[in-house]
Coordinates of C-alpha atoms in Angstrom, one line a residue:
X1 CA 23.2 -14.7 6.5
X2 CA 24.5 -10.7 5.9
X3 CA 25.1 -9.7 3.0
X4 CA 26.0 -12.3 1.1
X5 CA 23.9 -12.0 -2.4
X6 CA 21.9 -15.1 -3.7
X7 CA 22.3 -15.3 -7.5
X8 CA 19.3 -17.8 -8.4
X9 CA 20.3 -19.7 -11.2
X10 CA 17.7 -20.5 -14.9
X11 CA 15.5 -22.7 -13.5
X12 CA 12.8 -24.5 -15.4
X13 CA 9.3 -22.9 -16.0
X14 CA 7.0 -23.6 -12.7
X15 CA 4.1 -25.5 -12.3
X16 CA 1.3 -22.8 -10.9
X17 CA -1.7 -24.0 -9.3
X18 CA -4.4 -23.7 -11.1
X19 CA -7.1 -21.1 -9.7
X20 CA -10.2 -21.7 -8.4
X21 CA -12.8 -19.3 -10.3
X22 CA -16.1 -19.3 -8.3
X23 CA -18.9 -19.9 -10.9
X24 CA -21.4 -17.6 -8.7
X25 CA -18.6 -14.5 -8.2
X26 CA -18.7 -11.6 -10.3
X27 CA -16.6 -10.8 -12.7
X28 CA -14.4 -8.3 -11.6
X29 CA -13.2 -10.8 -9.0
X30 CA -12.8 -13.3 -11.9
X31 CA -11.1 -11.0 -14.3
X32 CA -8.5 -10.1 -11.0
X33 CA -7.4 -13.8 -10.2
X34 CA -9.0 -13.1 -6.6
X35 CA -11.6 -14.8 -4.8
X36 CA -15.0 -13.2 -4.5
X37 CA -16.8 -13.2 -1.2
X38 CA -20.2 -13.1 -3.4
X39 CA -21.6 -10.7 -1.2
X40 CA -24.8 -9.1 -2.9
X41 CA -25.6 -6.6 -4.2
X42 CA -21.9 -5.3 -3.9
X43 CA -18.6 -8.0 -2.9
X44 CA -16.4 -6.9 -0.4
X45 CA -13.4 -7.4 -2.6
X46 CA -15.2 -4.6 -5.4
X47 CA -16.2 -2.3 -2.2
X48 CA -12.3 -2.6 -1.1
X49 CA -10.9 -1.3 -4.6
X50 CA -13.4 0.9 -5.4
X51 CA -15.0 -0.5 -8.4
X52 CA -18.9 -1.4 -9.4
X53 CA -19.1 -5.0 -8.7
X54 CA -20.6 -6.8 -11.6
X55 CA -22.9 -9.7 -11.6
X56 CA -24.9 -8.3 -13.8
X57 CA -23.3 -8.4 -17.4
X58 CA -24.8 -5.0 -18.1
X59 CA -22.3 -3.4 -15.9
X60 CA -19.0 -3.4 -17.8
X61 CA -15.7 -4.6 -16.3
X62 CA -13.7 -2.8 -13.4
X63 CA -16.4 0.4 -13.9
X64 CA -16.0 3.3 -11.5
X65 CA -18.8 4.4 -9.5
X66 CA -20.4 7.3 -11.5
X67 CA -24.5 7.2 -10.1
X68 CA -25.2 10.0 -7.7
X69 CA -21.9 11.2 -6.6
X70 CA -20.7 14.6 -5.9
X71 CA -18.0 16.4 -8.5
X72 CA -15.6 18.6 -8.8
X73 CA -15.2 20.8 -11.6
X74 CA -11.4 23.0 -12.4
X75 CA -12.3 26.9 -12.3
X76 CA -10.4 29.7 -13.5
X77 CA -12.0 31.9 -11.4
X78 CA -11.6 30.3 -8.3
X79 CA -8.2 29.0 -9.3
X80 CA -8.8 25.7 -7.8
X81 CA -12.6 23.1 -7.4
X82 CA -15.5 24.3 -7.6
X83 CA -17.9 22.2 -6.1
X84 CA -21.1 21.3 -7.5
X85 CA -24.6 19.7 -6.3
X86 CA -25.1 15.8 -6.7
X87 CA -25.3 14.9 -10.1
X88 CA -24.1 12.2 -12.3
X89 CA -20.5 12.4 -13.6
X90 CA -19.2 14.3 -16.5
X91 CA -15.9 15.3 -18.0
X92 CA -14.4 18.0 -16.5
X93 CA -13.8 21.3 -18.1
X94 CA -11.2 20.8 -20.5
X95 CA -9.4 24.0 -19.7
X96 CA -5.4 24.8 -19.1
X97 CA -4.7 25.6 -15.1
X98 CA -1.5 26.9 -14.0
X99 CA -0.1 24.6 -10.8
X100 CA 1.6 26.6 -8.3
X101 CA 4.2 29.6 -9.3
X102 CA 8.0 30.1 -10.2
X103 CA 10.1 27.3 -11.5
X104 CA 8.0 24.0 -10.3
X105 CA 4.6 25.6 -11.6
X106 CA 3.3 23.3 -14.6
X107 CA -0.2 23.5 -16.1
X108 CA -2.9 20.7 -15.8
X109 CA -3.5 19.1 -18.9
X110 CA -7.0 17.4 -19.8
X111 CA -4.9 14.4 -18.8
X112 CA -4.2 16.0 -15.4
X113 CA -7.9 17.1 -14.9
X114 CA -9.2 13.3 -15.8
X115 CA -6.8 12.0 -13.0
X116 CA -7.8 14.3 -10.7
X117 CA -11.1 13.7 -11.4
X118 CA -10.4 9.9 -10.9
X119 CA -8.3 10.3 -7.6
X120 CA -11.6 11.9 -6.1
X121 CA -13.7 9.6 -7.8
X122 CA -12.0 6.1 -7.4
X123 CA -8.8 6.2 -5.9
X124 CA -9.6 8.2 -2.9
X125 CA -12.9 5.6 -2.0
X126 CA -10.3 2.6 -2.2
X127 CA -7.7 3.8 0.5
X128 CA -10.7 4.3 3.3
X129 CA -13.5 5.1 4.6
X130 CA -16.3 8.3 4.3
X131 CA -13.9 10.4 6.9
X132 CA -10.9 9.5 5.0
X133 CA -12.7 10.1 1.7
X134 CA -13.9 14.4 2.7
X135 CA -10.7 14.9 4.0
X136 CA -9.0 13.5 0.5
X137 CA -11.7 15.9 -0.7
X138 CA -10.7 19.0 0.7
X139 CA -7.2 18.6 0.6
X140 CA -7.7 18.3 -3.4
X141 CA -9.4 21.2 -3.4
X142 CA -7.9 23.8 -0.9
X143 CA -3.6 22.6 -2.1
X144 CA -4.1 20.7 -5.9
X145 CA -3.1 23.5 -7.4
X146 CA -1.6 26.0 -4.9
X147 CA 1.1 23.0 -4.1
X148 CA 2.7 21.3 -7.5
X149 CA 4.1 18.5 -5.0
X150 CA 1.2 18.0 -4.3
X151 CA -0.7 17.9 -7.1
X152 CA 2.4 15.3 -8.6
X153 CA 2.0 13.1 -6.0
X154 CA -1.9 12.4 -6.2
X155 CA -1.6 12.0 -10.1
X156 CA 1.0 10.1 -9.6
X157 CA -1.1 7.5 -6.9
X158 CA -4.1 7.8 -9.6
X159 CA -2.1 6.6 -12.2
X160 CA -0.4 4.1 -10.0
X161 CA -4.5 3.2 -9.2
X162 CA -5.7 3.1 -12.5
X163 CA -3.1 0.7 -13.6
X164 CA -3.8 -1.7 -11.0
X165 CA -7.6 -1.7 -12.0
X166 CA -6.5 -2.4 -15.6
X167 CA -4.1 -5.3 -15.2
X168 CA -3.2 -6.2 -11.7
X169 CA 0.2 -7.9 -12.2
X170 CA 1.2 -5.1 -14.8
X171 CA 4.9 -3.5 -13.9
X172 CA 5.4 -0.9 -16.4
X173 CA 5.0 2.4 -15.6
X174 CA 2.7 4.3 -18.0
X175 CA 4.2 7.7 -19.1
X176 CA 2.0 9.9 -16.9
X177 CA 2.8 7.7 -13.5
X178 CA 6.6 7.7 -14.1
X179 CA 6.8 11.5 -14.8
X180 CA 4.4 13.0 -11.8
X181 CA 6.3 10.4 -9.6
X182 CA 9.7 11.9 -10.0
X183 CA 8.5 15.3 -10.2
X184 CA 6.5 14.5 -6.7
X185 CA 9.7 13.6 -5.1
X186 CA 12.2 16.3 -6.4
X187 CA 9.6 19.0 -5.7
X188 CA 9.0 17.3 -2.5
X189 CA 12.4 17.1 -1.1
X190 CA 13.5 20.6 -2.4
X191 CA 10.0 21.7 0.1
X192 CA 11.9 20.2 2.7
X193 CA 15.0 21.3 2.1
X194 CA 13.8 24.8 2.9
X195 CA 11.8 26.5 6.2
X196 CA 8.6 24.8 5.8
X197 CA 5.8 27.5 5.5
X198 CA 2.6 27.3 8.0
X199 CA 0.1 26.9 5.1
X200 CA 2.4 23.9 3.4
X201 CA 2.5 21.2 6.7
X202 CA -0.8 20.0 5.9
X203 CA 0.3 19.3 2.5
X204 CA 3.4 18.2 3.2
X205 CA 2.2 15.6 4.9
X206 CA -0.5 14.3 2.5
X207 CA 2.3 14.3 -0.2
X208 CA 4.2 12.4 2.6
X209 CA 1.5 9.8 3.0
X210 CA 1.1 8.9 -0.9
X211 CA 4.6 9.1 -2.0
X212 CA 4.2 6.0 0.8
X213 CA 1.6 4.4 -1.1
X214 CA 3.3 5.1 -4.4
X215 CA 6.9 3.8 -3.4
X216 CA 5.6 0.7 -2.0
X217 CA 3.6 0.0 -5.5
X218 CA 7.1 0.6 -7.0
X219 CA 7.8 -2.9 -8.1
X220 CA 9.3 -4.3 -11.0
X221 CA 10.0 -8.0 -10.3
X222 CA 7.4 -10.8 -11.9
X223 CA 9.2 -14.2 -10.6
X224 CA 10.0 -14.4 -6.8
X225 CA 13.9 -14.8 -8.1
X226 CA 13.8 -10.9 -9.1
X227 CA 12.0 -9.9 -5.6
X228 CA 13.9 -9.6 -2.7
X229 CA 15.5 -11.4 -0.9
X230 CA 16.2 -13.8 -3.2
X231 CA 17.8 -11.5 -6.2
X232 CA 21.3 -9.8 -5.8
X233 CA 21.7 -7.0 -3.1
X234 CA 21.2 -3.8 -4.3
X235 CA 20.8 -0.6 -2.8
X236 CA 17.3 0.0 -3.8
X237 CA 16.1 -2.9 -1.3
X238 CA 13.7 -1.7 0.5
X239 CA 13.3 1.4 -0.4
X240 CA 9.9 1.6 1.2
X241 CA 11.0 0.5 4.2
X242 CA 13.2 3.5 4.2
X243 CA 9.9 5.8 2.9
X244 CA 8.2 4.3 5.5
X245 CA 10.8 5.7 8.3
X246 CA 11.1 9.3 6.1
X247 CA 7.3 9.4 6.8
X248 CA 7.6 9.7 10.3
X249 CA 10.2 12.3 10.3
X250 CA 7.8 14.5 8.4
X251 CA 5.0 13.0 10.6
X252 CA 6.9 15.5 13.6
X253 CA 7.9 18.4 11.2
X254 CA 4.7 18.8 10.3
X255 CA 2.1 17.9 13.6
X256 CA -0.4 16.8 11.4
X257 CA -2.6 16.2 15.0
X258 CA -2.3 20.2 15.8
X259 CA -5.1 22.5 16.5
X260 CA -5.2 23.8 13.6
X261 CA -4.9 20.9 10.9
X262 CA -7.3 19.3 8.4
X263 CA -6.0 15.8 9.5
X264 CA -7.5 16.4 13.5
X265 CA -10.4 15.4 12.2
X266 CA -8.5 12.1 11.4
X267 CA -7.2 11.6 14.6
X268 CA -9.4 8.5 15.6
X269 CA -8.1 7.0 12.3
X270 CA -4.3 7.8 13.0
X271 CA -5.4 6.2 16.7
X272 CA -5.9 3.0 14.9
X273 CA -2.5 3.2 12.8
X274 CA -0.7 4.0 16.4
X275 CA -2.6 1.5 18.7
X276 CA 0.0 1.0 21.0
X277 CA 0.7 -2.8 22.4
X278 CA 1.3 -4.4 25.9
X279 CA 4.0 -3.6 27.7
X280 CA 5.6 -7.5 28.2
X281 CA 4.1 -10.8 27.9
X282 CA 2.7 -13.0 25.4
X283 CA -1.1 -12.9 26.0
X284 CA -3.2 -13.8 22.8
X285 CA 0.4 -14.1 20.6
X286 CA 0.1 -17.5 18.7
X287 CA 2.4 -20.2 21.1
X288 CA 4.2 -21.5 17.7
X289 CA 5.4 -17.7 16.7
X290 CA 6.3 -17.0 20.5
X291 CA 8.4 -19.7 20.7
X292 CA 10.2 -19.1 17.3
X293 CA 11.0 -15.4 18.4
X294 CA 12.1 -16.2 21.6
X295 CA 8.7 -15.0 23.5
X296 CA 7.8 -15.4 27.3
X297 CA 5.6 -14.1 29.5
X298 CA 8.9 -12.0 31.1
X299 CA 9.6 -10.9 27.0
X300 CA 9.4 -6.3 26.6
X301 CA 10.3 -3.8 23.6
X302 CA 13.5 -4.9 23.7
X303 CA 13.1 -8.4 22.3
X304 CA 13.1 -6.9 18.6
X305 CA 10.2 -9.4 17.3
X306 CA 8.5 -8.3 20.3
X307 CA 6.2 -5.7 19.0
X308 CA 5.2 -7.1 15.4
X309 CA 4.2 -10.4 16.6
X310 CA 1.7 -8.5 18.8
X311 CA 0.2 -6.8 16.1
X312 CA 0.3 -9.8 14.1
X313 CA -1.7 -11.0 17.4
X314 CA -4.5 -8.5 16.9
X315 CA -5.0 -8.5 13.5
X316 CA -5.6 -12.5 13.2
X317 CA -9.3 -11.8 13.9
X318 CA -9.3 -8.2 12.3
X319 CA -12.6 -7.9 9.4
X320 CA -11.4 -6.4 5.9
X321 CA -13.4 -3.1 5.2
X322 CA -13.0 0.7 5.3
X323 CA -13.5 0.8 8.8
X324 CA -10.0 -1.5 9.4
X325 CA -7.5 0.2 7.2
X326 CA -6.1 2.0 9.5
X327 CA -5.4 -1.0 11.8
X328 CA -4.0 -3.1 8.3
X329 CA -1.0 0.1 9.0
X330 CA -0.4 -0.8 12.5
X331 CA 2.3 -3.8 11.6
X332 CA 4.3 -0.8 9.8
X333 CA 4.1 1.8 12.7
X334 CA 5.6 -0.9 15.3
X335 CA 8.3 -2.0 12.4
X336 CA 11.3 -0.8 15.5
X337 CA 14.7 0.1 14.1
X338 CA 16.0 -3.1 15.9
X339 CA 13.3 -5.1 13.7
X340 CA 14.0 -2.9 10.6
X341 CA 17.7 -4.0 10.8
X342 CA 17.2 -7.5 11.0
X343 CA 14.7 -7.2 7.8
X344 CA 18.1 -5.8 5.8
X345 CA 20.4 -8.4 7.2
X346 CA 17.8 -11.0 5.7
X347 CA 17.3 -12.3 9.6
X348 CA 14.3 -15.8 8.7
X349 CA 12.6 -14.9 11.9
X350 CA 11.8 -11.0 10.9
X351 CA 11.1 -11.9 7.4
X352 CA 8.3 -15.2 8.7
X353 CA 7.0 -11.8 10.3
X354 CA 6.6 -9.5 7.2
X355 CA 5.9 -12.6 5.4
X356 CA 2.6 -13.2 7.7
X357 CA 1.6 -9.4 7.2
X358 CA 1.5 -10.0 3.8
X359 CA -0.5 -12.2 3.8
X360 CA -3.2 -10.4 5.8
X361 CA -3.3 -7.1 5.1
X362 CA -2.5 -7.5 0.7
X363 CA -6.4 -8.1 0.7
X364 CA -7.4 -4.9 2.4
X365 CA -4.5 -3.3 1.1
X366 CA -4.2 -2.5 -2.8
X367 CA -1.5 -1.0 -3.0
X368 CA 0.6 -3.6 -1.4
X369 CA -0.8 -6.7 -3.5
X370 CA 1.7 -6.9 -6.2
X371 CA 4.7 -6.6 -4.1
X372 CA 3.2 -8.9 -1.3
X373 CA 2.3 -11.7 -3.6
X374 CA 5.3 -11.8 -5.5
X375 CA 8.0 -11.3 -1.9
X376 CA 5.9 -13.7 0.4
X377 CA 7.0 -16.1 -2.2
X378 CA 10.1 -15.0 -2.5
X379 CA 10.7 -14.8 1.1
X380 CA 9.0 -18.2 1.4
X381 CA 11.5 -19.5 -0.6
X382 CA 14.6 -18.5 0.7
X383 CA 13.5 -20.0 3.9
X384 CA 13.3 -23.1 2.1
X385 CA 16.5 -23.4 1.4
X386 CA 18.6 -21.7 3.8
X387 CA 16.4 -22.6 7.1
X388 CA 15.3 -26.0 5.9
X389 CA 16.7 -27.6 9.6
X390 CA 14.9 -25.2 11.7
X391 CA 11.6 -27.4 11.7
X392 CA 9.5 -24.6 13.7
X393 CA 10.4 -22.1 10.8
X394 CA 9.0 -24.8 8.2
X395 CA 5.9 -26.1 10.3
X396 CA 4.6 -22.3 10.8
X397 CA 5.4 -21.5 6.7
X398 CA 3.5 -24.8 6.1
X399 CA 0.7 -23.9 8.5
X400 CA 0.3 -20.3 7.7
X401 CA 1.8 -20.0 4.2
X402 CA 0.7 -22.9 2.4
X403 CA -2.1 -21.4 0.6
X404 CA 0.0 -18.2 -0.6
X405 CA 2.3 -20.7 -3.1
X406 CA 2.2 -20.8 -6.5
X407 CA 5.3 -22.8 -6.9
X408 CA 6.3 -25.8 -5.6
X409 CA 9.6 -26.0 -3.4
X410 CA 11.0 -29.2 -4.7
X411 CA 11.5 -27.5 -8.2
X412 CA 13.6 -25.0 -6.6
X413 CA 17.7 -25.5 -7.0
X414 CA 19.6 -26.6 -4.3
X415 CA 22.2 -24.0 -5.5
X416 CA 20.0 -20.8 -4.8

C-alpha cells in the first residue's frame, strides 16, 4: 500500500442500522447508546464509566457518585491537599492556590479546583480499581501543586472525561481541555529536556500515563472517511502510537517500580500490562487468524504479528471489570516495532488485528471508545475495497467485525 493517499469521493448519506434499545436498561446506557447488561442495582457499563446507575427516575443522567466518599480540599496553609473524614461531597474551598514556582507556575482557579475534585471522584474511578484510585489520590495530594506539568495533565484528562460523559461522540475540545492539554505537553517536554530530579520521577511517569490517555482520545473525525486509514496521509497519523513508544522511554528514565516509588505498590497491575506471551507456537490462537498471519507451531516473535495475535487469543475470554483494565492494555505493550511499522504502512493484517483489539477493548476503556468505533469502521471499508480478493480476511471480518459496522459496504464507492 505504501504512502498512497486514499481520498474518498463524496458519498450519499449512509444508512445506519437502528440501535436496539433495551426496554429494561438503565437511563445512562440509553442516553449513551450502549447495550445495558441490566445488572442491578448498578449495571456494569455505569460502574466502568464511573457514574451512578439510574434505573430509578429519581437519579439524574450521568450523575457522579457522591455519597459516603472521602473528599479533599485545597489548603493554603499546607500548600496542597488536606484529607478530610468521610462526608458527602460539597464544593471545594473557593480560594486561589499557586501551582509550582517560576515561569511555569499558574493559579488554580475555581474551575481548576472543580476539575481536580472531579478527577478524584469520577475520572480516577473510571480508569482502575481501588488500588489505582488510592495511588492516584496520593499522587494528586503530593504532586499536583508542586509540579505544574502534572497538574495540567490531570486537568486535561478530567476535562476530556467530563466531555465524554456529557456527549460520548462530541469531537470539539472544551477551552479547559485544549488549554491544559497544550500546557501539559509543553511543560512535560521541558521537564524531560533537563536532568531528571529524583523527586520528579513519579509525577513524570504519572504525567506520561495520563498524557497517553489524552493523546489517544484526541480524535476529530466524525465519520470513517475522515479517519485513518481512509483519510489522506498526514504526519499526525497514529500519533497515539508514537506517544505509546515515548511512554516506554519515560518508563526507563523514571523506573516506576524502583524501591522508593509510589508506583511500586501497583506492581501487580503493571504485571497485567506487561504479562509475557509464549515463546513459540499457536496454542490457543484462532486457527483462521493464525492462517491469515502465517503462524504455525514453529512461529516465534520474529513474525511481526506473533505477539499481538497471542494477546488477542487471551483476551477472548477476558471479563469487563475494573480488575482487568491492565490486561486490555497488554495489546499496546506487545506491539513490536516491526508491527508498528506495518500499521504505518497500512498493512492489511496489522490493521485487521488492531480492529479486533478495538472491538473488544473499547468496551472496557472509555478513552479509546470514539476512536475505536470510527477507525474500526474505516479499517473495514479500507479492507473491503483493497483486499476484496483475500477470502480469508473477508471471512474473518464478516465473522468478527460485522456487528461493529454501521455502514452498508455495498454503498461504498469503488474509487476510494
